[in-house]
Amino acid sequence: MSVPTGFRRLVPGNRRTIRFSIDGQPVQALAGDSVLTALRINMAPARTSEFGDGSRAGFCLMGACQDCWVTLKDGRRLRACETPVEDGMDIITSLPSETQWPGA
Amino acid sequence: MARRVVIVGAGPAGIRAAEALVQAGLRPVVIDREVKSGGQIYRRPAEGLDRPAEHLYGGDAAKARALHATFDTLGTSIDYRPRTEVFGITENLLHMHDGDRLYDLHFDDLILATGATDRIAPIPGWTQPGVYTLGGAQIALKAQGCAIGHRVAFVGSGPLLTLVAAQYAAAGAEVAAVLDTSSFAALRRGLPLMAARPGLLLRGLKLRASLRRHDIPYVTGVRDIRIEGDGTRVTGLRWTVKGKTRHLDCDGVGMGWHLRSETQLAQLAGCAFGWDPVGRQNAPDIDDMGRSSCPHVYLAGDSTRILGADGAETAGYLAAAACLEDMERPAPFPVARLLRRMQLMRRFARGIAMAFPYPDDICTDLPDEALLCRCEAITAGDYRATIAKAHAIEPNRAKSLSRVGMGRCQGRYCGAVAARILAVNGGLPLEQQPGLRPQAPVRPMPMRLLRDNAEETAG
Ligand SMILES: Cc1cc2nc3c(=O)[nH]c(=O)nc-3n(C[C@H](O)[C@H](O)[C@H](O)COP(=O)(O)OP(=O)(O)OC[C@H]3O[C@@H](n4cnc5c(N)ncnc54)[C@H](O)[C@@H]3O)c2cc1C
Ligand code: FES
């Protein structure tokens, strides 16, 4: 995997470094990044599709498609495109993340 | 006691409605799920990423500044509730949550200005990491200062296609190509109507020219588009044009065919809907001012018809004026001029619809093995088989049997496609199909909220 993929940062801005981990690997992002941006900058997806069709990394970036739900090691689930990344977050992308929501 | 007027949405439409109500001496509640006001087009960037308005909003910088300034001066003369989502409506009660707390809010009058989302036609490979909506690609740039890939191709049709590609090029992203499913002939047919707003038309042509300056190919009339990749990343794009197959390498794809209105709340409020021949989707019935079929429910902006940001501001003023009129209070401005403006906007929108039509054939020709529903990974073939077996002729029955439209996105991204596939597989013609019925919550919410709040009530 030498060819870069994922988001490319064009405007770094003057921001603090955030340290977090993806599937146990320590990685970095910048304050103000959404969890999804933080994942994509590090070439990671958000989750593995529970239907076995590969991985998913969001689609709409505006909270509408629900394809970016991620699971944290502590069990929290969140919409990655709408949640700012925080120091110490432990994100698990290798598990299918079954979103719980009422009415389903 | 003063009537409680609630506005849902703090984009151009909601902000102008709030301004008008405040001018008339009311103190409306303004609810928006976002942290910051501004809505889609005038979205404000994350902290620490502030850039000059000229960079963020291009030719719309002055309008963006004016709208933000208006909102900021409203201050405490409105009851502003950011980070708050309305997820359901029963009679005169809004059901909402702010991430921690669930609560209901009573309204006497309601103005819905909930905006729009991208209109999608699925193409094989569209669920892979690296594929985003055009709107999403723009949000990555505006709000996060990122491109969705290192080498990006844009596919679809409509004003956002050229705009987002040009914004990417200007920001220094590598844009491989822009692929338009519309034709040059269609564009020419739309031009006379688009001339209703010469400034906007000119700007569109200039954006096209800026793509040429960056040596970005703009190809029209593309079909048989496929996104290549291994399920974990995008590696390229394949399409045909004039019978020839073409290919390019890329790791990011932005796709979209103009916009679709976010109508779930209006549906839950009980507003009547009908077929809109311009947008070619179901749309709420409204009068010229934005009155819905329900008394005391007004609709404004992209959530009714896609008329763009200027149209949304005008519609916001008009909806507030209608609301005031129905309270027998005068509007704080004359409405005749605004009504004339709306006519121009609608004329322009007809031109856009003609120039950049939604590609029905791409939907109905979707290969059986391609995913139609990304939420539950249902293929076009499965959907066709289910409707044939069940003799479903309308989308809600087809939905309950196939689950297409029942997933987490509630049909936002598959609804238009499913309707078209249904129409050519023994279903009702498009114009006669009812829309998908939404259910509360209009977006998924954490179970934790229900649990915590149930405990609160019980304790
Ligand atoms: C992704 C995207 C990108 C666009 N980019 C451009 C562009 O670059 N140039 C251009 O001319 N036009 C663009 N448009 C069109 C333009 O955004 C609109 O014409 C204009 O913003 C419409 O204003 P509005 O007030 O109707 O809706 P919006 O600006 O979309 O505002 C709607 C607001 O309602 C809120 N909301 C919705 N539902 C709820 C709910 N249930 N609870 C709480 N809050 C809610 C949303 O958070 C949002 O802030 C874009 C549209 C989209 C969807
Ligand atoms: S990317 Fe669509 S909800 Fe987050």
Coordinates of C-alpha atoms and ligand atoms in Angstrom, one line a residue:
Chain A
M1 CA 0.0 0.0 0.0
S2 CA 2.5 2.6 -1.1
V3 CA 0.1 4.7 -3.2
P4 CA -1.5 7.2 -0.8
T5 CA -5.3 7.2 -0.6
G6 CA -7.9 8.8 1.7
F7 CA -8.3 12.5 2.3
R8 CA -5.6 14.9 1.3
R9 CA -5.1 17.9 3.6
L10 CA -5.0 21.2 1.6
V11 CA -5.4 23.7 4.4
P12 CA -3.5 22.6 7.5
G13 CA -4.3 25.8 9.5
N14 CA -2.6 26.5 12.8
R15 CA -3.9 23.7 15.0
R16 CA -2.9 21.5 17.8
T17 CA -2.0 17.8 17.1
I18 CA -4.5 15.2 18.4
R19 CA -3.2 11.7 19.3
F20 CA -5.6 8.8 19.0
S21 CA -5.6 5.2 17.8
I22 CA -7.1 3.2 15.0
D23 CA -7.4 -0.5 15.7
G24 CA -4.7 -0.1 18.4
Q25 CA -2.2 1.7 16.1
P26 CA -1.3 5.2 17.5
V27 CA -1.9 7.9 14.9
Q28 CA -2.4 11.7 14.7
A29 CA -4.8 14.3 13.4
L30 CA -5.4 18.0 14.0
A31 CA -7.8 19.7 16.4
G32 CA -11.0 20.6 14.5
D33 CA -10.8 17.4 12.4
S34 CA -14.0 15.3 12.4
V35 CA -13.5 11.6 13.4
L36 CA -14.1 10.8 9.7
T37 CA -11.4 13.2 8.5
A38 CA -9.0 11.9 11.1
L39 CA -9.7 8.3 9.8
R40 CA -9.4 9.2 6.1
I41 CA -6.2 11.3 6.6
N42 CA -4.8 8.1 8.1
M43 CA -6.2 6.0 5.1
A44 CA -8.6 4.1 7.3
P45 CA -12.3 3.4 6.7
A46 CA -15.0 3.9 9.3
R47 CA -16.1 0.3 9.6
T48 CA -16.5 -3.0 7.9
S49 CA -19.9 -3.5 6.3
E50 CA -22.0 -5.9 8.3
F51 CA -23.2 -7.3 4.9
G52 CA -19.8 -8.5 3.8
D53 CA -19.4 -6.1 0.9
G54 CA -16.1 -4.5 2.0
S55 CA -15.5 -1.4 4.1
R56 CA -17.3 1.9 4.3
A57 CA -16.0 5.3 5.0
G58 CA -19.1 7.5 5.0
F59 CA -20.7 9.1 1.9
C60 CA -22.5 12.4 2.6
L61 CA -20.4 14.1 5.3
M62 CA -23.5 15.9 6.4
G63 CA -25.1 13.5 8.8
A64 CA -27.7 12.1 6.3
C65 CA -26.5 8.8 5.0
Q66 CA -25.5 7.1 8.3
D67 CA -22.7 5.2 6.6
C68 CA -20.0 6.6 8.9
W69 CA -21.0 5.2 12.3
V70 CA -17.9 4.1 14.1
T71 CA -17.3 2.1 17.3
L72 CA -15.0 3.2 20.1
K73 CA -13.2 0.6 22.2
D74 CA -15.3 1.8 25.2
G75 CA -18.4 0.8 23.4
R76 CA -19.6 4.3 22.3
R77 CA -20.9 4.6 18.8
L78 CA -20.9 7.9 16.9
R79 CA -21.5 9.5 13.6
A80 CA -17.9 10.1 12.5
C81 CA -18.6 13.0 10.1
E82 CA -20.3 15.0 12.8
T83 CA -18.1 14.3 15.8
P84 CA -14.8 16.1 16.4
V85 CA -11.8 13.8 17.0
E86 CA -10.5 13.9 20.6
D87 CA -7.2 13.0 22.2
G88 CA -7.1 9.3 23.4
M89 CA -10.0 8.1 21.2
D90 CA -9.7 4.4 20.6
I91 CA -11.4 3.7 17.3
I92 CA -12.2 0.1 16.1
T93 CA -12.8 -0.1 12.3
S94 CA -12.3 -3.8 11.9
L95 CA -15.7 -4.8 13.5
P96 CA -19.0 -4.4 11.8
S97 CA -20.8 -1.7 13.6
E98 CA -24.5 -2.4 14.0
T99 CA -26.1 0.9 14.8
Q100 CA -28.8 0.8 17.4
W101 CA -31.7 3.1 16.7
P102 CA -35.2 3.0 17.7
G103 CA -37.8 2.2 15.1
A104 CA -35.6 -0.1 13.1
Chain B
M1 CA -49.8 35.4 25.5
A2 CA -47.6 35.8 22.4
R3 CA -47.8 32.9 20.0
R4 CA -44.8 30.6 19.9
V5 CA -43.3 30.5 16.4
V6 CA -40.7 27.8 15.8
I7 CA -38.3 27.8 12.9
V8 CA -36.4 24.5 12.1
G9 CA -33.2 25.2 10.2
A10 CA -30.7 28.1 10.5
G11 CA -29.7 28.2 6.8
P12 CA -30.5 31.1 4.5
A13 CA -34.2 30.4 4.6
G14 CA -34.5 30.0 8.4
I15 CA -32.3 33.0 9.2
R16 CA -34.3 35.4 6.9
A17 CA -37.5 34.1 8.4
A18 CA -36.2 34.8 11.9
E19 CA -35.0 38.2 10.9
A20 CA -38.5 39.1 9.6
L21 CA -40.3 37.8 12.7
V22 CA -38.0 39.8 15.0
Q23 CA -38.6 42.9 12.9
A24 CA -42.3 42.3 13.5
G25 CA -41.7 42.2 17.2
L26 CA -41.8 38.4 17.8
R27 CA -39.2 36.2 19.5
P28 CA -39.1 33.0 17.5
V29 CA -37.4 29.8 18.6
V30 CA -34.7 28.8 16.0
I31 CA -33.5 25.2 16.1
D32 CA -30.6 23.7 14.1
R33 CA -28.8 20.5 14.6
E34 CA -25.4 22.0 13.6
V35 CA -23.1 23.7 16.1
K36 CA -23.0 26.9 13.9
S37 CA -25.6 28.7 11.9
G38 CA -25.3 29.2 8.1
G39 CA -26.9 26.1 6.6
Q40 CA -25.3 24.3 3.7
I41 CA -23.9 26.9 1.4
Y42 CA -22.8 29.4 4.0
R43 CA -21.5 26.7 6.4
R44 CA -18.9 28.0 8.8
P45 CA -15.6 26.1 9.1
A46 CA -14.3 24.3 12.2
E47 CA -12.5 26.3 14.9
G48 CA -8.9 27.1 13.9
L49 CA -9.7 26.7 10.2
D50 CA -11.1 30.1 9.7
R51 CA -10.2 31.4 6.3
P52 CA -11.2 34.6 4.5
A53 CA -14.8 34.5 3.3
E54 CA -13.5 35.0 -0.2
H55 CA -11.6 31.7 0.0
L56 CA -14.5 29.8 1.5
Y57 CA -17.5 31.2 -0.4
G58 CA -15.9 32.6 -3.6
G59 CA -18.3 34.9 -5.4
D60 CA -20.8 34.5 -2.6
A61 CA -18.5 35.9 0.1
A62 CA -20.5 39.2 0.5
K63 CA -23.8 37.3 0.8
A64 CA -22.2 34.9 3.3
R65 CA -20.9 37.8 5.4
A66 CA -24.3 39.6 5.3
L67 CA -26.2 36.5 6.4
H68 CA -23.8 35.6 9.2
A69 CA -23.9 39.2 10.4
T70 CA -27.7 39.2 10.4
F71 CA -27.8 36.1 12.4
D72 CA -25.1 37.3 14.9
T73 CA -27.1 40.6 15.5
L74 CA -30.3 38.6 16.2
G75 CA -28.6 37.5 19.4
T76 CA -31.0 37.2 22.3
S77 CA -33.9 38.5 20.3
I78 CA -34.4 34.9 19.2
D79 CA -34.4 31.7 21.3
Y80 CA -31.6 29.9 19.4
R81 CA -31.1 26.3 20.0
P82 CA -28.0 24.9 18.1
R83 CA -27.0 21.3 18.3
T84 CA -30.6 20.4 18.6
E85 CA -32.4 18.0 16.3
V86 CA -36.1 17.8 15.7
F87 CA -36.7 14.1 15.1
G88 CA -40.4 13.9 15.1
I89 CA -43.7 15.9 15.1
T90 CA -47.1 15.0 16.6
E91 CA -49.8 17.6 16.1
N92 CA -48.4 20.8 17.7
L93 CA -45.5 19.1 19.5
L94 CA -41.9 18.9 18.2
H95 CA -39.9 16.0 19.5
M96 CA -36.3 17.0 19.9
H97 CA -33.0 16.1 21.5
D98 CA -29.7 17.9 22.0
G99 CA -27.5 14.8 22.3
D100 CA -28.1 14.6 26.1
R101 CA -31.7 15.4 26.6
L102 CA -34.9 14.4 24.9
Y103 CA -37.8 16.9 25.2
D104 CA -40.9 18.2 23.5
L105 CA -41.6 21.7 22.5
H106 CA -45.1 23.1 21.7
F107 CA -45.5 25.4 18.7
D108 CA -48.4 27.6 17.5
D109 CA -46.7 28.3 14.2
L110 CA -44.0 26.3 12.5
I111 CA -41.6 27.3 9.7
L112 CA -39.7 24.4 8.3
A113 CA -36.5 25.3 6.5
T114 CA -34.7 22.0 6.6
G115 CA -32.7 22.3 3.3
A116 CA -31.7 19.5 0.9
T117 CA -29.3 16.6 0.4
D118 CA -27.6 15.4 -2.7
R119 CA -29.6 13.5 -5.3
I120 CA -27.9 10.3 -6.1
A121 CA -28.0 7.8 -8.9
P122 CA -26.2 4.7 -7.8
I123 CA -23.3 3.5 -10.0
P124 CA -21.6 0.1 -9.5
G125 CA -18.9 0.5 -6.9
W126 CA -20.4 3.5 -5.2
T127 CA -20.2 2.2 -1.6
Q128 CA -16.4 1.9 -1.5
P129 CA -14.3 4.2 0.7
G130 CA -13.2 7.2 -1.3
V131 CA -16.6 7.8 -2.9
Y132 CA -18.6 10.8 -1.6
T133 CA -21.5 12.9 -2.6
L134 CA -20.6 16.2 -4.4
G135 CA -22.0 18.0 -1.3
G136 CA -19.8 15.8 0.9
A137 CA -16.8 16.6 -1.3
Q138 CA -17.5 20.3 -0.8
I139 CA -18.0 19.9 2.9
A140 CA -14.6 18.2 3.2
L141 CA -13.1 21.2 1.5
K142 CA -15.1 24.0 3.2
A143 CA -15.4 22.7 6.7
Q144 CA -12.2 20.5 7.0
G145 CA -9.8 21.9 4.4
C146 CA -9.3 18.5 2.8
A147 CA -9.8 16.9 -0.6
I148 CA -11.7 13.5 -0.6
G149 CA -8.7 11.9 -2.4
H150 CA -5.3 12.5 -3.8
R151 CA -6.6 12.3 -7.3
V152 CA -10.3 13.0 -7.6
A153 CA -12.9 12.5 -10.4
F154 CA -16.3 14.1 -10.3
V155 CA -19.4 12.4 -11.9
G156 CA -23.0 13.5 -12.2
S157 CA -24.8 16.5 -13.5
G158 CA -26.0 19.9 -12.2
P159 CA -24.6 23.2 -11.0
L160 CA -22.7 21.6 -8.1
L161 CA -20.7 19.3 -10.5
T162 CA -18.8 22.2 -12.1
L163 CA -18.7 24.3 -8.9
V164 CA -17.2 21.6 -6.7
A165 CA -14.6 20.6 -9.3
A166 CA -13.6 24.2 -9.8
Q167 CA -13.4 24.8 -6.0
Y168 CA -11.1 21.7 -5.7
A169 CA -8.9 22.9 -8.6
A170 CA -8.6 26.4 -7.0
A171 CA -7.7 24.9 -3.7
G172 CA -4.9 22.9 -5.2
A173 CA -6.4 19.5 -5.4
E174 CA -5.7 17.2 -8.3
V175 CA -8.9 16.8 -10.4
A176 CA -8.6 14.0 -12.9
A177 CA -11.8 14.7 -14.9
V178 CA -15.4 15.9 -14.7
L179 CA -17.9 13.5 -16.2
D180 CA -21.4 14.9 -17.0
T181 CA -24.2 12.5 -17.8
S182 CA -26.1 15.4 -19.5
S183 CA -25.4 16.4 -23.1
F184 CA -24.3 19.5 -24.7
A185 CA -27.7 19.7 -26.5
A186 CA -29.5 19.6 -23.2
L187 CA -27.4 22.3 -21.8
R188 CA -28.2 24.5 -24.9
R189 CA -31.9 23.8 -24.4
G190 CA -31.7 25.0 -20.8
L191 CA -29.9 28.2 -21.6
P192 CA -32.8 30.5 -22.5
L193 CA -34.5 29.8 -19.1
M194 CA -31.3 30.1 -17.2
A195 CA -30.9 33.6 -18.7
A196 CA -33.5 34.6 -16.1
R197 CA -30.5 35.1 -13.8
P198 CA -27.8 36.3 -16.1
G199 CA -25.3 36.8 -13.3
L200 CA -25.5 33.2 -12.1
L201 CA -25.4 31.9 -15.7
L202 CA -22.3 33.9 -16.4
R203 CA -20.7 32.6 -13.2
G204 CA -21.4 29.0 -14.3
L205 CA -19.7 29.6 -17.6
K206 CA -16.7 31.2 -15.9
L207 CA -16.3 28.1 -13.7
R208 CA -16.3 25.9 -16.8
A209 CA -13.6 28.2 -18.2
S210 CA -11.6 27.8 -15.0
L211 CA -11.7 24.0 -15.4
R212 CA -10.2 24.5 -18.9
R213 CA -7.5 26.7 -17.6
H214 CA -6.5 23.9 -15.1
D215 CA -6.5 21.4 -18.1
I216 CA -9.3 19.4 -16.5
P217 CA -11.3 17.5 -19.1
Y218 CA -15.1 18.0 -19.0
V219 CA -16.8 15.1 -20.8
T220 CA -20.5 15.2 -21.5
G221 CA -22.9 12.3 -22.4
V222 CA -21.2 9.7 -20.3
R223 CA -22.9 6.4 -19.5
D224 CA -22.0 2.9 -18.1
I225 CA -20.0 4.4 -15.3
R226 CA -18.3 2.0 -12.9
I227 CA -16.1 2.8 -10.0
E228 CA -13.3 0.4 -9.7
G229 CA -11.7 -0.8 -6.5
D230 CA -11.3 -3.7 -4.2
G231 CA -14.0 -2.9 -1.6
T232 CA -11.5 -1.1 0.7
R233 CA -10.4 1.6 -1.7
V234 CA -11.1 3.2 -5.1
T235 CA -8.6 2.7 -7.8
G236 CA -10.3 4.1 -11.0
L237 CA -13.3 5.0 -13.0
R238 CA -14.5 3.5 -16.3
W239 CA -17.3 4.9 -18.5
T240 CA -18.4 4.9 -22.1
V241 CA -19.0 8.0 -24.3
K242 CA -20.1 7.8 -27.9
G243 CA -19.8 4.0 -27.8
K244 CA -16.1 4.1 -26.7
T245 CA -14.9 2.9 -23.3
R246 CA -12.7 5.2 -21.3
H247 CA -10.7 4.8 -18.1
L248 CA -8.8 6.9 -15.6
D249 CA -7.0 6.2 -12.3
C250 CA -8.2 8.0 -9.2
D251 CA -8.7 7.3 -5.5
G252 CA -11.5 9.7 -4.9
V253 CA -14.9 10.1 -6.6
G254 CA -17.4 12.9 -6.0
M255 CA -20.9 12.1 -7.4
G256 CA -24.3 13.8 -7.5
W257 CA -27.2 14.9 -9.7
H258 CA -28.3 18.2 -8.2
L259 CA -30.3 18.1 -4.9
R260 CA -33.4 16.6 -3.3
S261 CA -35.5 18.3 -0.7
E262 CA -35.4 17.2 2.9
T263 CA -39.1 16.7 3.4
Q264 CA -39.4 14.2 6.3
L265 CA -40.6 16.8 8.9
A266 CA -43.2 18.3 6.5
Q267 CA -44.4 14.7 5.9
L268 CA -44.7 14.0 9.6
A269 CA -46.5 17.3 10.1
G270 CA -49.1 16.0 7.7
C271 CA -48.5 18.3 4.8
A272 CA -50.0 17.3 1.4
F273 CA -47.5 16.3 -1.3
G274 CA -47.7 16.0 -5.1
W275 CA -45.5 15.4 -8.1
D276 CA -43.2 18.3 -9.0
P277 CA -42.6 18.1 -12.7
V278 CA -39.6 20.4 -12.5
G279 CA -37.6 18.7 -9.7
R280 CA -39.2 15.4 -10.9
Q281 CA -39.7 14.3 -7.3
N282 CA -42.6 14.5 -4.8
A283 CA -42.8 17.9 -3.2
P284 CA -45.0 19.6 -0.7
D285 CA -48.0 21.6 -2.0
I286 CA -47.3 25.2 -1.1
D287 CA -48.8 28.5 -2.2
D288 CA -46.6 31.4 -3.5
M289 CA -45.8 32.5 0.1
G290 CA -44.9 29.0 1.4
R291 CA -48.1 28.1 3.2
S292 CA -48.5 24.3 3.3
S293 CA -51.8 22.4 3.3
C294 CA -51.6 22.4 7.2
P295 CA -52.7 25.5 8.9
H296 CA -49.8 27.2 10.8
V297 CA -47.2 25.1 9.0
Y298 CA -45.0 27.1 6.5
L299 CA -42.3 25.8 4.3
A300 CA -39.3 27.6 2.9
G301 CA -36.1 27.2 1.0
D302 CA -34.5 24.1 -0.5
S303 CA -36.8 21.9 1.6
T304 CA -39.7 22.7 -0.8
R305 CA -38.1 23.3 -4.2
I306 CA -34.5 23.6 -5.1
L307 CA -34.1 27.3 -5.9
G308 CA -30.6 27.9 -4.5
A309 CA -29.4 30.2 -1.7
D310 CA -30.9 33.4 -3.0
G311 CA -34.3 31.7 -3.5
A312 CA -34.0 30.3 0.0
E313 CA -33.5 33.8 1.5
T314 CA -36.4 35.2 -0.4
A315 CA -38.6 32.2 0.5
G316 CA -37.6 32.7 4.2
Y317 CA -38.9 36.3 4.1
L318 CA -42.1 35.2 2.4
A319 CA -42.9 32.3 4.8
A320 CA -42.5 34.7 7.7
A321 CA -44.7 37.2 6.0
A322 CA -47.4 34.6 5.5
C323 CA -47.1 33.6 9.1
L324 CA -47.5 37.2 10.2
E325 CA -50.4 37.7 7.8
D326 CA -52.2 34.8 9.2
M327 CA -51.8 36.3 12.7
E328 CA -53.3 39.5 11.2
R329 CA -50.0 41.3 11.6
P330 CA -48.5 43.3 8.8
A331 CA -45.3 42.1 7.2
P332 CA -42.4 44.4 7.9
F333 CA -41.7 44.8 4.2
P334 CA -43.7 44.8 0.9
V335 CA -44.0 41.3 -0.5
A336 CA -44.8 42.1 -4.1
R337 CA -41.2 42.5 -5.1
L338 CA -40.2 39.3 -3.4
L339 CA -42.9 37.4 -5.2
R340 CA -41.6 38.7 -8.5
R341 CA -38.1 37.6 -7.5
M342 CA -39.4 34.1 -6.8
Q343 CA -40.8 33.9 -10.3
L344 CA -37.3 34.5 -11.7
M345 CA -35.8 31.9 -9.4
R346 CA -38.4 29.3 -10.5
R347 CA -37.7 30.1 -14.2
F348 CA -34.0 29.6 -13.6
A349 CA -34.7 26.3 -11.8
R350 CA -36.7 25.1 -14.9
G351 CA -33.6 25.9 -17.0
I352 CA -31.3 24.0 -14.7
A353 CA -33.7 21.0 -14.7
M354 CA -33.6 21.0 -18.5
A355 CA -29.9 21.4 -18.8
F356 CA -28.9 18.8 -16.2
P357 CA -31.7 16.2 -16.2
Y358 CA -31.6 13.4 -13.6
P359 CA -30.6 10.3 -15.6
D360 CA -33.6 7.9 -15.3
D361 CA -32.0 5.4 -17.6
I362 CA -28.9 5.1 -15.4
C363 CA -31.3 4.1 -12.5
T364 CA -33.4 1.7 -14.5
D365 CA -30.4 0.1 -16.2
L366 CA -28.5 -0.4 -12.9
P367 CA -27.0 -3.9 -13.3
D368 CA -28.6 -6.6 -11.1
E369 CA -25.4 -7.2 -9.1
A370 CA -24.9 -3.5 -8.2
L371 CA -26.0 -2.2 -4.8
L372 CA -29.1 -0.1 -4.9
C373 CA -29.4 0.3 -1.1
R374 CA -26.2 1.1 0.7
C375 CA -27.7 0.9 4.2
E376 CA -28.6 -2.8 3.9
A377 CA -26.5 -3.8 0.9
I378 CA -29.5 -4.8 -1.3
T379 CA -28.8 -5.2 -5.0
A380 CA -30.9 -3.9 -7.8
G381 CA -31.5 -7.6 -8.8
D382 CA -32.9 -8.4 -5.3
Y383 CA -35.2 -5.4 -5.5
R384 CA -36.5 -6.3 -9.0
A385 CA -37.1 -9.9 -7.9
T386 CA -39.0 -8.8 -4.8
I387 CA -41.3 -6.4 -6.6
A388 CA -42.0 -9.0 -9.3
K389 CA -42.8 -11.7 -6.8
A390 CA -45.0 -9.4 -4.6
H391 CA -46.6 -7.5 -7.5
A392 CA -45.8 -4.3 -5.6
I393 CA -46.9 -1.2 -7.5
E394 CA -46.2 1.5 -5.0
P395 CA -42.9 2.3 -3.1
N396 CA -44.1 1.8 0.4
R397 CA -45.2 -1.8 -0.2
A398 CA -42.0 -2.4 -2.2
K399 CA -40.1 -1.0 0.8
S400 CA -41.7 -3.2 3.4
L401 CA -41.0 -6.3 1.4
S402 CA -37.5 -5.5 0.1
R403 CA -36.3 -3.2 2.9
V404 CA -35.1 -0.8 0.2
G405 CA -35.8 2.6 1.7
M406 CA -36.2 1.2 5.2
G407 CA -32.5 1.4 6.2
R408 CA -30.7 4.0 8.3
C409 CA -30.8 6.7 5.6
Q410 CA -34.7 6.3 5.3
G411 CA -34.5 6.3 1.5
R412 CA -32.6 9.6 1.1
Y413 CA -30.1 8.0 -1.3
C414 CA -32.1 5.1 -2.9
G415 CA -35.7 6.6 -3.0
A416 CA -35.5 8.3 -6.3
V417 CA -33.8 5.3 -7.9
A418 CA -36.2 2.7 -6.4
A419 CA -39.1 4.7 -7.7
R420 CA -37.8 4.6 -11.2
I421 CA -37.0 0.9 -11.1
L422 CA -40.5 0.3 -9.8
A423 CA -42.1 2.4 -12.5
V424 CA -40.5 0.2 -15.3
N425 CA -41.2 -3.1 -13.5
G426 CA -45.0 -3.0 -13.4
G427 CA -45.3 -0.3 -10.8
L428 CA -47.3 3.0 -11.0
P429 CA -45.9 5.7 -13.2
L430 CA -43.5 8.0 -11.4
E431 CA -46.0 10.9 -11.3
Q432 CA -48.5 8.8 -9.5
Q433 CA -46.3 7.1 -6.9
P434 CA -46.6 8.4 -3.4
G435 CA -43.4 9.3 -1.6
L436 CA -41.8 7.0 0.9
R437 CA -43.4 7.5 4.3
P438 CA -40.9 8.7 6.8
Q439 CA -40.8 7.5 10.4
A440 CA -39.6 9.2 13.6
P441 CA -36.8 9.5 14.3
V442 CA -36.0 11.2 11.0
R443 CA -32.3 10.3 11.7
P444 CA -31.0 7.5 13.9
M445 CA -30.3 8.5 17.5
P446 CA -28.3 6.8 20.2
M447 CA -30.4 4.3 22.2
R448 CA -28.7 5.7 25.2
L449 CA -30.8 8.8 24.9
L450 CA -34.1 6.9 25.1
R451 CA -32.8 4.8 28.0
D452 CA -31.5 7.7 30.0
N453 CA -34.6 9.7 29.5
A454 CA -36.9 6.8 30.3
E455 CA -35.0 6.4 33.6
E456 CA -35.4 10.1 34.3
T457 CA -39.1 9.9 33.8
A458 CA -39.4 6.8 35.8
G459 CA -37.3 8.1 38.6
Ligands
LIG1 C1 -24.2 19.7 0.4 C2 -24.7 20.9 -0.3 C3 -23.9 21.8 -0.8 C4 -24.3 23.0 -1.5 N1 -23.4 23.9 -2.0 C5 -23.9 25.0 -2.6 C6 -23.0 25.9 -3.2 O1 -21.8 25.8 -3.1 N2 -23.5 27.0 -3.9 C7 -24.9 27.2 -4.0 O2 -25.3 28.1 -4.6 N3 -25.7 26.3 -3.4 C8 -25.3 25.2 -2.8 N4 -26.2 24.3 -2.2 C9 -27.6 24.7 -2.3 C10 -27.7 25.7 -1.1 O3 -27.2 25.1 0.0 C11 -29.0 26.0 -0.8 O4 -29.7 26.6 -1.9 C12 -29.2 26.9 0.4 O5 -28.3 26.6 1.4 C13 -30.6 26.5 0.9 O6 -30.8 27.2 2.1 P1 -31.9 26.6 3.1 O7 -32.0 27.6 4.2 O8 -33.1 26.2 2.4 O9 -31.3 25.2 3.6 P2 -29.9 24.8 4.3 O10 -28.9 25.9 4.0 O11 -29.6 23.5 3.9 O12 -30.2 24.9 5.8 C14 -31.0 23.9 6.4 C15 -30.7 23.8 7.9 O13 -31.6 23.0 8.6 C16 -31.0 22.2 9.6 N5 -31.9 21.0 9.8 C17 -32.4 20.2 8.8 N6 -33.2 19.3 9.4 C18 -33.1 19.5 10.7 C19 -33.7 18.9 11.9 N7 -34.5 17.8 11.7 N8 -33.5 19.3 13.1 C20 -32.6 20.4 13.3 N9 -32.0 21.1 12.2 C21 -32.3 20.6 11.0 C22 -29.7 21.9 8.9 O14 -28.7 21.6 9.9 C23 -29.3 23.1 8.2 O15 -28.5 24.0 8.9 C24 -25.7 23.2 -1.6 C25 -26.6 22.3 -1.0 C26 -26.1 21.1 -0.3 C27 -27.1 20.2 0.3
FES2 S1 -21.0 10.4 6.2 FE1 -23.1 10.4 5.9 S2 -23.8 10.4 8.0 FE2 -21.7 10.7 8.2

